[in-house]
Every structure is written in C-alpha cells, then in structure tokens.
Short mmCIF file of C-alpha atoms in Angstrom, two decimals:
data_model
loop_
_atom_site.label_atom_id
_atom_site.label_comp_id
_atom_site.label_asym_id
_atom_site.label_seq_id
_atom_site.Cartn_x
_atom_site.Cartn_y
_atom_site.Cartn_z
CA MET R 7 99.64 103.23 118.32
CA THR R 8 96.14 104.11 119.38
CA ASN R 9 96.70 107.88 119.51
CA CYS R 10 98.48 108.14 116.10
CA ALA R 11 96.39 109.66 113.29
CA LEU R 12 98.34 107.68 110.65
CA CYS R 13 97.86 104.36 112.46
CA LYS R 14 94.11 104.82 112.36
CA ASP R 15 94.25 104.75 108.55
CA GLU R 16 91.09 106.80 108.36
CA LEU R 17 91.02 109.55 105.77
CA LYS R 18 88.31 112.17 105.94
CA PRO R 19 87.21 113.24 102.44
CA GLU R 20 88.27 116.83 103.19
CA GLU R 21 91.84 115.65 103.96
CA GLY R 22 92.45 113.88 100.69
CA GLN R 23 92.02 110.70 98.72
CA LEU R 24 93.66 107.28 99.02
CA ILE R 25 95.02 106.49 95.58
CA TRP R 26 97.08 103.36 96.15
CA LYS R 27 97.63 100.89 98.97
CA GLY R 28 100.19 98.12 99.24
CA ASP R 29 101.26 95.77 102.05
CA ASP R 30 103.82 98.26 103.42
CA CYS R 31 102.81 101.71 102.21
CA ARG R 32 99.91 103.77 100.99
CA ILE R 33 99.72 106.87 98.81
CA ILE R 34 97.40 109.80 99.42
CA LEU R 35 96.52 112.72 97.15
CA VAL R 36 96.39 115.54 99.70
CA ASN R 37 93.57 118.03 99.48
CA ASP R 38 95.66 121.19 99.91
CA PRO R 39 93.93 124.33 98.60
CA ASP R 40 97.25 126.06 97.83
CA LEU R 41 99.32 123.14 96.56
CA PRO R 42 97.44 120.95 94.06
CA GLY R 43 99.21 117.69 93.29
CA PHE R 44 100.64 117.38 96.83
CA CYS R 45 100.96 113.62 97.60
CA ARG R 46 101.96 111.71 100.71
CA VAL R 47 103.59 108.28 100.88
CA ILE R 48 102.84 106.71 104.28
CA TRP R 49 104.48 103.65 105.82
CA ASN R 50 101.62 101.48 107.12
CA GLN R 51 103.29 100.35 110.37
CA HIS R 52 103.97 102.80 113.19
CA VAL R 53 107.69 103.52 112.77
CA ALA R 54 109.17 106.96 113.55
CA GLU R 55 112.44 107.21 111.63
CA MET R 56 113.76 105.99 108.28
CA THR R 57 116.76 104.44 110.06
CA ASP R 58 114.34 102.36 112.17
CA LEU R 59 113.53 100.48 108.93
CA THR R 60 115.73 97.72 107.49
CA TYR R 61 117.79 98.52 104.37
CA GLY R 62 115.30 96.59 102.24
CA GLU R 63 112.31 98.44 103.69
CA ARG R 64 114.01 101.82 103.14
CA GLU R 65 114.83 100.95 99.56
CA HIS R 66 111.25 99.80 98.93
CA LEU R 67 109.80 102.98 100.42
CA MET R 68 112.18 105.30 98.56
CA THR R 69 111.47 103.50 95.27
CA LEU R 70 107.78 104.32 95.80
CA VAL R 71 108.60 107.90 96.82
CA PHE R 72 110.56 108.43 93.61
CA ALA R 73 107.85 106.72 91.52
CA VAL R 74 105.39 109.28 92.91
CA GLU R 75 107.85 112.11 92.17
CA GLU R 76 108.14 110.84 88.58
CA ALA R 77 104.36 110.75 88.15
CA ILE R 78 103.91 114.23 89.69
CA ARG R 79 106.53 115.68 87.33
CA GLN R 80 104.87 114.08 84.30
CA VAL R 81 101.37 115.26 85.21
CA MET R 82 101.93 118.56 87.01
CA HIS R 83 105.11 119.95 85.35
CA PRO R 84 106.23 121.80 88.49
CA ASP R 85 109.07 124.32 88.59
CA LYS R 86 110.59 122.27 91.44
CA MET R 87 109.79 119.15 93.44
CA ASN R 88 110.00 119.22 97.23
CA ILE R 89 110.43 115.99 99.21
CA ALA R 90 110.38 115.86 102.99
CA ALA R 91 109.95 113.48 105.91
CA LEU R 92 109.47 115.58 109.05
CA GLY R 93 106.99 113.96 111.44
CA ASN R 94 107.37 116.42 114.31
CA MET R 95 103.62 116.43 114.81
CA VAL R 96 102.92 112.84 113.73
CA PRO R 97 106.03 110.68 114.36
CA HIS R 98 104.94 107.93 111.95
CA ILE R 99 106.97 107.80 108.71
CA HIS R 100 105.30 109.76 105.91
CA TRP R 101 106.93 111.48 102.95
CA HIS R 102 105.53 114.72 101.56
CA LEU R 103 105.91 115.11 97.78
CA ILE R 104 105.00 118.62 96.71
CA PRO R 105 105.04 120.10 93.21
CA ARG R 106 106.15 123.71 93.59
CA TYR R 107 105.62 126.65 91.26
CA LYS R 108 107.16 130.10 91.17
CA ASP R 109 103.67 131.57 91.65
CA ASP R 110 102.57 129.32 94.53
CA ALA R 111 101.61 130.79 97.92
CA PHE R 112 104.91 129.98 99.66
CA TYR R 113 107.53 130.08 96.87
CA PRO R 114 110.53 130.20 97.20
CA GLY R 115 110.01 129.27 100.86
CA SER R 116 109.06 125.79 102.03
CA ALA R 117 105.43 124.65 102.05
CA TRP R 118 105.60 125.33 105.83
CA SER R 119 106.98 128.84 105.47
CA ILE R 120 104.94 132.03 105.62
CA ARG R 121 102.59 132.81 102.75
CA VAL R 122 104.10 135.38 100.41
CA GLN R 123 101.68 135.63 97.47
CA GLU R 124 98.36 134.47 96.03
CA THR R 125 98.32 132.20 92.98
CA PRO R 126 95.81 133.48 90.36
CA ALA R 127 92.56 131.52 90.83
CA ALA R 128 92.40 130.35 87.20
CA ILE R 129 95.89 128.85 87.45
CA LEU R 130 95.08 127.07 90.72
CA SER R 131 91.88 125.71 89.19
CA GLU R 132 93.78 124.43 86.14
CA ARG R 133 96.32 122.66 88.41
CA ARG R 134 93.54 121.09 90.48
CA LYS R 135 92.03 119.67 87.28
CA LYS R 136 95.42 118.29 86.24
CA SER R 137 95.91 116.62 89.63
CA ALA R 138 92.93 114.34 88.87
CA ASP R 139 95.27 112.52 86.44
CA LEU R 140 97.74 111.67 89.20
CA GLU R 141 96.05 108.48 90.36
CA LYS R 142 96.39 106.86 86.95
CA ALA R 143 99.97 108.13 86.47
CA ILE R 144 101.11 106.93 89.91
CA LYS R 145 99.54 103.50 89.40
CA ALA R 146 101.26 103.24 86.01
CA GLU R 147 104.64 104.19 87.53
CA ILE R 148 104.22 101.59 90.28
CA ALA R 149 103.14 98.93 87.77
CA SER R 150 106.31 99.65 85.76
CA LEU R 151 108.47 98.85 88.81
CA ILE R 152 107.38 95.24 88.98
CA MET E 2 126.32 126.09 86.43
CA THR E 3 128.26 129.27 86.98
CA ASN E 4 125.57 131.01 89.04
CA CYS E 5 124.84 128.05 91.36
CA ALA E 6 126.19 128.38 94.91
CA LEU E 7 126.49 124.60 95.29
CA CYS E 8 128.40 124.19 92.02
CA LYS E 9 131.05 126.61 93.24
CA ASP E 10 131.86 124.20 96.08
CA GLU E 11 133.11 127.06 98.21
CA LEU E 12 132.14 127.01 101.83
CA LYS E 13 132.64 130.12 103.92
CA PRO E 14 133.67 129.24 107.49
CA GLU E 15 130.52 130.99 108.82
CA GLU E 16 128.30 128.69 106.70
CA GLY E 17 129.64 125.40 108.00
CA GLN E 18 132.34 122.80 107.67
CA LEU E 19 133.04 120.18 105.01
CA ILE E 20 133.25 116.87 106.87
CA TRP E 21 133.40 114.33 104.04
CA LYS E 22 133.77 114.37 100.27
CA GLY E 23 133.38 111.54 97.81
CA ASP E 24 133.31 111.36 94.00
CA ASP E 25 129.54 111.99 93.85
CA CYS E 26 128.54 113.70 97.10
CA ARG E 27 129.85 115.78 99.95
CA ILE E 28 128.65 116.23 103.52
CA ILE E 29 128.57 119.54 105.36
CA LEU E 30 128.04 120.26 109.06
CA VAL E 31 125.87 123.38 108.82
CA ASN E 32 126.61 126.24 111.16
CA ASP E 33 123.03 126.96 112.24
CA PRO E 34 122.81 128.87 115.54
CA ASP E 35 119.39 127.35 116.39
CA LEU E 36 119.84 123.80 115.13
CA PRO E 37 123.17 122.23 116.16
CA GLY E 38 123.91 118.98 114.36
CA PHE E 39 122.17 120.11 111.13
CA CYS E 40 123.98 118.37 108.23
CA ARG E 41 123.63 118.63 104.48
CA VAL E 42 124.37 115.94 101.89
CA ILE E 43 125.07 117.61 98.53
CA TRP E 44 125.27 115.91 95.13
CA ASN E 45 128.47 117.24 93.49
CA GLN E 46 127.09 117.59 89.94
CA HIS E 47 124.45 120.19 89.09
CA VAL E 48 121.25 118.10 88.98
CA ALA E 49 117.90 119.55 90.10
CA GLU E 50 115.68 116.58 90.99
CA MET E 51 116.16 113.12 92.49
CA THR E 52 114.37 111.59 89.48
CA ASP E 53 116.98 113.18 87.19
CA LEU E 54 119.46 110.72 88.72
CA THR E 55 119.75 107.08 87.65
CA TYR E 56 118.41 104.38 90.02
CA GLY E 57 121.97 103.55 91.08
CA GLU E 58 122.84 107.18 91.79
CA ARG E 59 119.65 107.65 93.83
CA GLU E 60 120.39 104.56 95.87
CA HIS E 61 123.98 105.67 96.47
CA LEU E 62 122.84 109.14 97.60
CA MET E 63 120.06 107.83 99.86
CA THR E 64 122.45 105.33 101.46
CA LEU E 65 124.68 108.27 102.41
CA VAL E 66 121.68 110.31 103.60
CA PHE E 67 120.61 107.49 105.92
CA ALA E 68 124.20 106.93 107.11
CA VAL E 69 124.25 110.58 108.16
CA GLU E 70 120.83 110.20 109.86
CA GLU E 71 122.20 107.19 111.77
CA ALA E 72 125.27 109.14 112.92
CA ILE E 73 123.21 112.18 113.93
CA ARG E 74 120.86 109.98 115.99
CA GLN E 75 123.81 108.29 117.74
CA VAL E 76 125.59 111.54 118.58
CA MET E 77 122.77 114.06 119.05
CA HIS E 78 119.90 111.90 120.42
CA PRO E 79 117.20 114.12 118.87
CA ASP E 80 113.49 113.85 119.65
CA LYS E 81 112.86 113.54 115.89
CA MET E 82 114.88 113.56 112.66
CA ASN E 83 113.78 115.77 109.77
CA ILE E 84 114.92 114.97 106.22
CA ALA E 85 114.15 117.21 103.25
CA ALA E 86 115.21 117.96 99.68
CA LEU E 87 113.60 121.25 98.67
CA GLY E 88 115.92 123.29 96.44
CA ASN E 89 113.50 126.11 95.64
CA MET E 90 116.26 128.66 96.14
CA VAL E 91 119.18 126.51 94.97
CA PRO E 92 117.91 123.88 92.48
CA HIS E 93 120.94 121.62 92.92
CA ILE E 94 120.23 118.39 94.84
CA HIS E 95 121.01 118.74 98.55
CA TRP E 96 119.41 116.91 101.46
CA HIS E 97 118.89 118.62 104.80
CA LEU E 98 119.24 116.33 107.83
CA ILE E 99 118.10 118.10 110.96
CA PRO E 100 118.03 116.75 114.52
CA ARG E 101 114.93 118.26 116.14
CA TYR E 102 114.14 118.73 119.82
CA LYS E 103 110.94 119.62 121.60
CA ASP E 104 112.64 122.75 122.94
CA ASP E 105 114.14 123.95 119.63
CA ALA E 106 113.21 127.34 118.15
CA PHE E 107 110.74 125.97 115.57
CA TYR E 108 109.32 122.81 117.15
CA PRO E 109 106.87 121.30 116.28
CA GLY E 110 106.95 123.31 113.03
CA SER E 111 109.48 122.71 110.27
CA ALA E 112 112.95 124.27 110.41
CA TRP E 113 111.55 126.82 107.90
CA SER E 114 108.47 127.65 109.98
CA ILE E 115 108.12 130.65 112.26
CA ARG E 116 110.13 130.74 115.45
CA VAL E 117 107.99 129.80 118.44
CA GLN E 118 110.39 129.61 121.40
CA GLU E 119 113.97 130.09 122.57
CA THR E 120 116.07 127.10 123.55
CA PRO E 121 117.86 127.68 126.88
CA ALA E 122 121.42 128.85 126.11
CA ALA E 123 123.08 126.14 128.21
CA ILE E 124 121.22 123.40 126.30
CA LEU E 125 122.15 124.92 122.93
CA SER E 126 125.77 125.15 124.02
CA GLU E 127 125.78 121.50 125.13
CA ARG E 128 124.32 120.42 121.75
CA ARG E 129 126.93 122.49 119.87
CA LYS E 130 129.66 120.70 121.80
CA LYS E 131 128.15 117.31 121.00
CA SER E 132 127.96 118.17 117.28
CA ALA E 133 131.77 118.28 117.17
CA ASP E 134 131.63 114.45 117.39
CA LEU E 135 129.59 114.19 114.19
CA GLU E 136 132.52 114.20 111.79
CA LYS E 137 134.02 111.07 113.33
CA ALA E 138 130.61 109.33 113.64
CA ILE E 139 129.64 110.08 110.02
CA LYS E 140 133.01 108.88 108.71
CA ALA E 141 132.62 105.68 110.75
CA GLU E 142 129.09 105.10 109.37
CA ILE E 143 130.32 105.60 105.80
CA ALA E 144 133.31 103.32 106.37
CA SER E 145 130.93 100.61 107.61
CA LEU E 146 129.02 100.72 104.29
CA ILE E 147 131.98 99.57 102.23
#
C-alpha cells in the first residue's frame, strides 16, 4: 500500500536499525530512548491481522517472534517481556517485543501508558550498550531454528 | 503461586465470565465497560514468559489465541484487532484480545493509553449485545481445530 509506512520499508537512522531480513519478515532494533532492547518483527507484505495469514505463515512469524524474545531475554535480562501486535496507527502486521524493567519509565504500565518515573541515566546507558549485542544473539537464535 | 490472581482461578462476576476451559488454558470474556468483546486467554499453570513454554505448548496456546481472534472478528467486526501479552502486574501468561473501533475510548492509542473520546452509548450497548454471541463462536472455532 502506497501510504503505509511499513510497506515503504525505509528506516530512518533515528527510528532504528534493520538487524535481519528474510523473505517474509524483517527484524528492527527500535531506537527508543526509554526502552533499550525494544525490537519489532514486521511481516513484509501488507496484511492487517494475524488471522489474515495462513496457519503456516502464522507459525513461521510466531517462531521468529519467540526467537527474538529468547535473544532479548539472554542479552537484556529484563524483569518481564512484553509482546504486542496492535497496529491501530499502522495496520500492517508488526510485533513489538519489549524488555521491561521495574525501574523503566512506564512500569508497571504498558509501554503506551503514562510515564511514571525516570530510569537513572547510568542504568539506561548500560542497557543501551547491552542492546548492541542483540543483533548477534537474534541471528544466532534464527540460525538455530533451521 | 499463592499470591497470583490468575493461579487462584477465581473470577468475580464483575470481572468477566469464563467461557471455555481446557487442560492447559482458559478463555474469559472480560467485562470492560469501554471495550466490549475483550477476551483473555490464560495459561492455567503459573508460567511468566512465552519462551518458558515448550515449542508444543506455545503452538497450542497461539492456536487458541488465533481461534479467539477469528471468533471476535466474525462476531464483533472490529476496525482492528489488538493482541498483547504484557504481564507486568500479573506475571502469569495471559493474552489480551481486544476488538478495537475508531470510535472507542482509546483509539488510535492502545487499550492502556489515555482516554481520548467517548463512544456513543447506543453503539456501546449494541456492541455489548453482540458480545453475548462470542461464547458460542469461540467454542465453534475451537471445535473446528480438533
């Protein structure tokens, strides 16, 4: 769709970094100042809902989603993982995978809830450094699926 | 876990209605005044993350999640489906399945975002009536999986 941001497949450097791309999906490390390690798994074709996919496509996508969750847990050691496919603003299937910490800006609310606290800068900086290891960990998880 | 609300498996009538229970999961129709048709798929055992489950358990759970999405779409005709597993407050796997409409209280934000509008009462009432058909539709979807 010409007016869909996720169909354009253009990623501005300030939005994040493409870390893996396959025939059906791609994986982005999101540049979120409050939530280091936030990744997105995007279905390449313009499809709105998971139940618009075939069973095989759903299974393939969810296997990748959980591979990314596994890698995020290994690298980022979050207090909780959050997984969500919303798409109210961009109705093109994309899964948010967000490592959450008790001291993050929105905890225990969702990543879309109101801000309730500030994470100490040194801790945020440490987590941002850690998130640089995600690309390698995600690629290793995906390689282990084959 | 003795202090986990979802381990207790008690549902107060004001919270919602149990519409299906299997050996591994149960499905609740949530009594949300703003979001009629909101369902929850809950893993019966106390497990925090999807990647704590085996591959087979994950697949089983996601098959049920998508069966519920299918039924919600058939009955509620939402503008968009939202699916999320957060668990920051209750770290016991549960999936939220939420039919979203352009006129709902939080659209286009998440169901956990700030309220931005009021849905006309007559429309909300019509959607609440429709949601009474979900139990039958979900059971039919699950029966078709076997």
